[in-house]
Coordinates of C-alpha atoms in Angstrom, one line a residue:
M9 CA 34.7 192.3 143.1
N10 CA 34.2 194.9 145.8
M11 CA 32.8 193.2 148.9
A12 CA 31.8 194.7 152.2
P13 CA 32.9 192.9 155.4
G14 CA 30.5 192.2 158.2
R15 CA 29.4 189.7 160.8
F16 CA 27.1 187.0 159.7
L17 CA 25.2 184.4 161.7
I18 CA 24.2 181.5 159.5
L19 CA 21.4 179.3 160.8
S20 CA 21.6 175.8 159.2
A21 CA 20.1 172.5 160.1
G22 CA 21.5 168.9 160.1
M23 CA 18.6 167.5 158.1
G24 CA 20.7 165.5 155.8
Y25 CA 23.5 167.1 153.8
G26 CA 22.2 170.0 151.7
H27 CA 21.6 172.8 154.2
H28 CA 25.1 172.4 155.8
A29 CA 26.6 172.4 152.2
V30 CA 24.9 175.7 151.4
A31 CA 26.0 177.1 154.8
A32 CA 29.6 176.1 154.0
E33 CA 29.5 177.8 150.6
L34 CA 28.0 180.9 152.2
T35 CA 30.8 180.9 154.7
R36 CA 33.5 180.5 152.0
R37 CA 32.1 183.4 149.9
L38 CA 31.4 185.8 152.7
E39 CA 34.8 185.2 154.4
A40 CA 36.5 185.6 151.0
G41 CA 35.1 189.2 151.0
G42 CA 36.4 189.9 154.5
G43 CA 33.3 188.9 156.4
L44 CA 33.2 187.0 159.7
T45 CA 30.8 184.1 160.0
T46 CA 29.4 181.8 162.6
T47 CA 27.2 178.8 161.7
V48 CA 24.8 177.3 164.1
D49 CA 22.4 174.4 163.8
V50 CA 19.0 175.8 164.5
L51 CA 18.0 172.4 166.0
D52 CA 20.6 172.9 168.7
L53 CA 18.8 176.1 169.7
L54 CA 15.6 174.2 170.7
P55 CA 15.2 172.9 174.2
T56 CA 17.3 169.8 175.0
G57 CA 16.1 166.7 173.2
I58 CA 13.6 168.4 170.9
G59 CA 16.0 169.1 168.1
S60 CA 17.5 165.6 168.0
G61 CA 14.1 164.1 168.3
L62 CA 12.8 166.2 165.3
R63 CA 15.8 165.0 163.3
S64 CA 15.2 161.4 164.2
F65 CA 11.5 161.6 163.4
Y66 CA 12.0 163.2 160.0
R67 CA 14.6 160.6 159.1
S68 CA 12.4 157.8 160.1
V69 CA 9.4 158.9 158.2
I70 CA 11.5 159.8 155.1
C71 CA 13.2 156.3 155.2
R72 CA 10.4 154.1 156.4
A73 CA 7.0 155.8 156.1
P74 CA 7.1 158.2 153.0
L75 CA 3.3 158.3 152.9
V76 CA 3.3 159.7 156.4
Y77 CA 5.7 162.4 155.3
A78 CA 3.5 163.1 152.3
G79 CA 0.5 163.7 154.6
L80 CA 2.5 166.0 156.9
Y81 CA 3.8 168.0 153.9
A82 CA 0.3 168.4 152.6
A83 CA -0.9 169.6 156.1
F84 CA 2.0 171.8 157.2
F85 CA 3.8 173.0 154.1
R86 CA 1.4 173.4 151.1
A87 CA -0.7 176.5 150.8
G88 CA -4.4 176.2 151.4
A89 CA -7.5 178.1 152.3
G90 CA -8.4 178.8 156.0
P91 CA -6.2 178.3 159.1
R92 CA -3.3 175.9 158.5
P93 CA -0.9 174.4 161.0
G94 CA 2.7 175.6 160.8
S95 CA 6.1 175.4 162.5
A96 CA 5.9 178.8 164.2
P97 CA 5.1 177.4 167.6
L98 CA 8.1 175.0 167.3
A99 CA 10.4 177.9 166.2
A100 CA 9.3 180.0 169.1
L101 CA 11.0 177.4 171.4
A102 CA 14.3 178.5 170.0
E103 CA 13.8 182.3 170.5
R104 CA 15.5 182.6 173.9
R105 CA 18.7 180.8 172.8
L106 CA 18.8 182.7 169.5
L107 CA 18.5 186.1 171.2
M108 CA 21.3 185.1 173.7
L109 CA 23.5 184.1 170.8
V110 CA 22.9 187.3 169.0
A111 CA 23.8 189.3 172.1
Q112 CA 27.1 187.3 172.3
Q113 CA 28.0 187.3 168.6
R114 CA 26.6 190.7 167.6
P115 CA 26.1 189.9 164.0
D116 CA 25.2 192.4 161.3
V117 CA 22.9 190.0 159.4
I118 CA 21.3 186.7 160.3
V119 CA 21.1 184.2 157.4
P120 CA 18.6 181.2 157.8
V121 CA 19.2 178.4 155.3
F122 CA 16.4 176.2 156.7
H123 CA 12.7 176.9 156.8
L124 CA 12.4 176.5 160.6
A125 CA 15.1 179.1 161.0
A126 CA 13.2 181.4 158.7
Q127 CA 10.1 181.1 160.9
L128 CA 12.2 181.8 163.9
T129 CA 13.8 185.0 162.7
G130 CA 10.7 186.2 160.9
G131 CA 8.6 185.8 164.1
L132 CA 11.2 187.8 166.1
R133 CA 11.6 190.5 163.5
S134 CA 7.9 191.0 163.1
R135 CA 7.5 191.6 166.9
G136 CA 10.6 193.9 167.1
A137 CA 12.4 191.5 169.4
L138 CA 15.2 191.0 166.9
L139 CA 16.9 194.2 165.8
V140 CA 19.4 192.5 163.4
P141 CA 18.1 192.0 159.8
S142 CA 17.4 188.6 158.6
A143 CA 18.0 187.3 155.0
V144 CA 16.6 183.8 154.2
V145 CA 18.5 181.6 151.7
V146 CA 15.8 179.5 150.1
T147 CA 17.3 176.2 149.1
D148 CA 14.2 174.6 147.5
F149 CA 12.8 175.0 144.0
A150 CA 9.3 174.3 145.4
V151 CA 9.0 177.1 147.9
H152 CA 6.5 175.9 150.5
R153 CA 4.9 178.3 153.0
Q154 CA 7.2 177.5 155.8
W155 CA 10.0 179.2 154.0
M156 CA 8.1 182.5 153.9
H157 CA 7.5 184.8 156.7
P158 CA 6.8 188.6 156.2
G159 CA 9.0 189.5 159.1
N160 CA 12.2 188.6 157.3
D161 CA 13.9 191.4 155.4
L162 CA 15.1 189.6 152.3
H163 CA 14.9 186.2 150.5
L164 CA 17.6 184.9 148.3
C165 CA 16.2 182.4 145.7
L166 CA 17.4 179.9 143.2
T167 CA 15.6 181.4 140.1
P168 CA 13.8 184.6 139.1
D169 CA 10.5 182.7 139.1
V170 CA 11.0 181.6 142.7
A171 CA 11.9 185.1 143.7
H172 CA 8.8 186.5 142.0
Q173 CA 6.7 183.9 143.9
V174 CA 8.2 184.9 147.3
R175 CA 7.7 188.7 146.6
R176 CA 4.1 188.1 145.6
T177 CA 3.4 186.0 148.7
V178 CA 5.1 187.9 151.5
G179 CA 5.4 191.4 150.0
R180 CA 9.1 191.6 150.9
P181 CA 12.2 191.9 148.8
A182 CA 13.4 188.7 147.1
V183 CA 16.4 188.4 144.7
T184 CA 17.9 185.7 142.6
S185 CA 21.1 184.5 144.2
G186 CA 21.5 181.4 142.0
A187 CA 22.6 178.1 143.3
L188 CA 25.3 178.2 146.0
V189 CA 27.7 175.4 145.1
A190 CA 31.4 175.0 146.0
P191 CA 33.8 176.0 143.1
R192 CA 35.4 172.6 143.0
F193 CA 32.2 171.4 141.2
H194 CA 32.6 174.0 138.5
T195 CA 35.9 172.8 137.1
L196 CA 37.2 169.5 135.7
A197 CA 38.2 167.4 138.7
P198 CA 41.8 166.1 138.5
T199 CA 40.6 162.8 139.7
T200 CA 38.2 162.1 136.8
A201 CA 40.6 159.8 135.1
D202 CA 41.2 157.9 138.3
W203 CA 37.4 157.2 138.7
Q204 CA 37.2 156.1 135.0
Q205 CA 40.0 153.6 135.5
R206 CA 38.3 152.1 138.6
S207 CA 35.5 150.8 136.5
D208 CA 35.1 147.0 136.2
S209 CA 32.7 147.6 133.3
P210 CA 34.4 150.0 131.0
D211 CA 31.9 149.2 128.2
R212 CA 29.0 150.4 130.3
P213 CA 28.6 154.2 130.7
P214 CA 28.3 155.0 134.5
V215 CA 25.1 156.6 135.7
L216 CA 24.9 157.8 139.3
I217 CA 21.8 157.1 141.4
S218 CA 21.5 159.4 144.3
T219 CA 19.8 158.5 147.6
G220 CA 20.8 161.4 149.7
A221 CA 23.0 161.5 152.8
W222 CA 20.7 159.1 154.6
G223 CA 20.3 156.6 151.8
V224 CA 16.6 157.0 150.9
G225 CA 14.8 155.8 147.8
A226 CA 11.8 153.8 146.6
H227 CA 12.3 150.5 144.7
L228 CA 16.0 151.1 144.3
G229 CA 16.6 147.5 143.4
Q230 CA 14.2 147.8 140.5
T231 CA 15.9 151.0 139.3
I232 CA 19.3 149.4 139.4
R233 CA 18.2 146.4 137.4
L234 CA 16.4 148.6 134.9
V235 CA 19.4 150.9 134.3
A236 CA 21.8 147.9 134.1
S237 CA 19.5 146.1 131.6
A238 CA 19.7 149.2 129.3
G239 CA 23.5 148.8 129.2
Y240 CA 24.5 151.3 131.8
R241 CA 26.6 150.8 135.0
P242 CA 24.5 152.0 138.0
V243 CA 26.7 153.6 140.6
V244 CA 24.5 154.0 143.7
L245 CA 25.3 156.7 146.3
C246 CA 24.2 155.2 149.5
G247 CA 25.4 158.1 151.8
T248 CA 25.8 156.9 155.3
N249 CA 23.3 154.0 155.0
T250 CA 25.7 151.0 155.3
R251 CA 22.8 148.5 155.3
L252 CA 21.5 149.9 152.0
R253 CA 24.9 149.7 150.5
R254 CA 25.4 146.0 151.6
D255 CA 22.0 145.0 150.2
L256 CA 22.4 146.8 146.9
S257 CA 25.9 145.4 146.4
R258 CA 24.4 142.0 145.8
I259 CA 22.6 143.1 142.6
A260 CA 24.4 142.3 139.4
H261 CA 26.3 145.2 137.8
A262 CA 25.5 147.5 140.8
D263 CA 28.4 149.6 142.1
A264 CA 27.0 150.6 145.5
R265 CA 29.1 153.2 147.4
G266 CA 29.0 154.7 150.8
W267 CA 29.8 158.4 151.5
V268 CA 32.0 159.8 148.7
D269 CA 34.1 162.8 149.5
D270 CA 35.4 163.2 146.0
M271 CA 32.0 163.9 144.4
P272 CA 33.4 166.3 141.7
G273 CA 35.7 163.6 140.3
L274 CA 32.9 160.9 140.3
M275 CA 30.5 163.3 138.7
T276 CA 32.8 164.3 135.9
A277 CA 33.6 160.7 135.3
S278 CA 29.8 159.9 134.9
R279 CA 27.3 160.4 132.2
A280 CA 24.1 161.3 134.1
L281 CA 22.6 161.5 137.6
I282 CA 19.3 159.9 138.6
D283 CA 18.1 162.1 141.4
N284 CA 15.2 161.7 143.9
A285 CA 15.2 164.8 146.0
A286 CA 15.8 168.0 143.9
G287 CA 18.4 169.0 146.5
Q288 CA 22.1 169.9 146.7
T289 CA 23.3 166.8 144.9
A290 CA 21.3 167.7 141.9
L291 CA 22.7 171.3 141.9
E292 CA 26.2 170.0 142.3
A293 CA 25.7 167.7 139.3
M294 CA 24.4 170.7 137.2
A295 CA 27.5 172.7 138.2
A296 CA 29.7 169.8 137.2
G297 CA 28.0 169.5 133.8
L298 CA 26.3 166.3 134.6
P299 CA 22.7 166.0 133.2
V300 CA 20.1 165.2 135.8
V301 CA 17.0 163.0 135.5
S302 CA 14.5 163.0 138.4
Y303 CA 12.9 159.6 139.0
R304 CA 10.8 158.3 141.8
P305 CA 11.4 161.4 144.0
I306 CA 10.7 161.3 147.6
P307 CA 7.3 162.8 148.5
G308 CA 6.6 166.3 149.5
H309 CA 9.4 168.8 148.7
G310 CA 11.3 166.2 146.7
R311 CA 8.5 165.5 144.3
E312 CA 7.4 169.1 143.9
G313 CA 11.0 170.3 143.5
A314 CA 11.7 167.7 140.9
R315 CA 8.8 168.9 138.8
R316 CA 9.7 172.5 139.2
M317 CA 13.3 171.8 138.0
A318 CA 12.0 170.1 134.9
E319 CA 9.5 172.9 134.2
H320 CA 12.5 175.3 134.3
G321 CA 14.2 173.1 131.6
L322 CA 17.1 172.3 134.1
T323 CA 16.4 168.6 134.3
E324 CA 14.3 165.8 133.0
Y325 CA 11.4 164.3 134.9
A326 CA 10.8 160.6 134.2
P327 CA 7.3 159.5 135.2
D328 CA 7.8 155.8 134.4
P329 CA 10.7 153.3 133.7
W330 CA 10.5 153.8 130.0
A331 CA 10.7 157.5 130.2
L332 CA 13.8 157.1 132.4
I333 CA 15.6 155.0 129.9
R334 CA 14.7 157.3 127.0
A335 CA 16.0 160.2 129.0
L336 CA 19.3 158.4 129.8
D337 CA 19.8 157.4 126.1
R338 CA 19.3 161.0 125.0
L339 CA 21.3 162.7 127.7
T340 CA 24.3 160.3 128.1
A341 CA 25.1 160.5 124.3
S342 CA 27.3 163.3 123.1
G343 CA 25.2 165.7 121.0
P344 CA 22.9 168.7 121.0
A345 CA 20.4 167.3 123.6
R346 CA 23.1 166.7 126.2
E347 CA 24.8 170.1 125.5
L348 CA 21.5 172.0 125.7
R349 CA 20.6 170.5 129.1
I350 CA 24.1 171.3 130.5
T351 CA 24.0 174.8 129.2
T352 CA 20.5 175.5 130.5
A353 CA 21.4 174.0 133.9
R354 CA 24.5 176.2 134.3
S355 CA 22.3 179.3 134.1
L356 CA 21.5 178.6 137.7
F357 CA 24.9 179.8 138.8
S358 CA 24.7 183.3 137.3
G359 CA 22.8 185.1 140.1
A360 CA 23.8 187.7 142.6
G361 CA 25.3 185.2 145.0
V362 CA 26.1 186.7 148.4
R363 CA 26.1 190.3 147.3
P364 CA 22.6 191.0 148.6
L365 CA 23.8 189.8 152.0
E366 CA 26.8 192.2 151.9
A367 CA 24.5 195.0 150.8
L368 CA 22.4 194.6 154.0
V369 CA 25.6 195.2 156.0
R370 CA 26.2 198.4 154.1
Q371 CA 22.6 199.5 154.7
G372 CA 23.0 199.0 158.4

């Protein structure tokens, strides 16, 4: 593949795991083509204390007060008539540091992979204060309005439908990049057999339950007992939440795990993923050929994204416990239903990738 080198400044955000994972895959692909990349956490560009405070607040409401987050999402992120609050004033606080960084790094393209960063670059570009083109990598299936700013030059989207929505909303170019997932998820992991041998319940098909990097989920104990009662071995991914792992480990048949580095091996040794966020873990599962069922998603972008994934035929959306078990029974068994879901999900990885970013360098 003929790739054009260039300098890329990637603006990520430490809001869990997903945005940094996308930034890492962007880095790998762009540098494989001869490009030079620098990744910066946009929260670090905010005045001292604001970025860390924002991260702590978001984590707190997601983990402890999901209804509060649902209200914030409805007010700040969903479209609506009349003036609506947004994140542009917060993004403006990072403008000085970003412009200083651009002067130092001299990138050819700036690539936001977080919506606050998209507001930051879009605002600067619309006023002519930023002369470097900006291309937003949209990591959500449910594209809320904070992702979209008409000042940005280009949007890279997960699906053609998402790209169409962005073009219609902002009137700027949007392309289908597909999901940006590391190549180790696309091949059979050599450690699959090791994970299979570790099971203390070989007669129970393993089903992963994802709680994200921070260990977030509603009624996880109920979900574990439900899945176990249906004859499966629930393997709960608790991320960095050691307290959650300790609590869930006490439930019969539960295999509660902390942060897992070898996710490709664990995924290829499992039969399905129960997902609650419609984020990077779900995309990695699809790349690994692991069917995904969305159940009790977190509010806001998680719930909307889960529904959009199901509408695209990529996943199942289980609105109640019985629907969850029916979905697991259908998708864990070898046969046409499982193969169709895997094949449909893998269509997510056939987009343009990073080529549109490299094209911006050539245009410059």
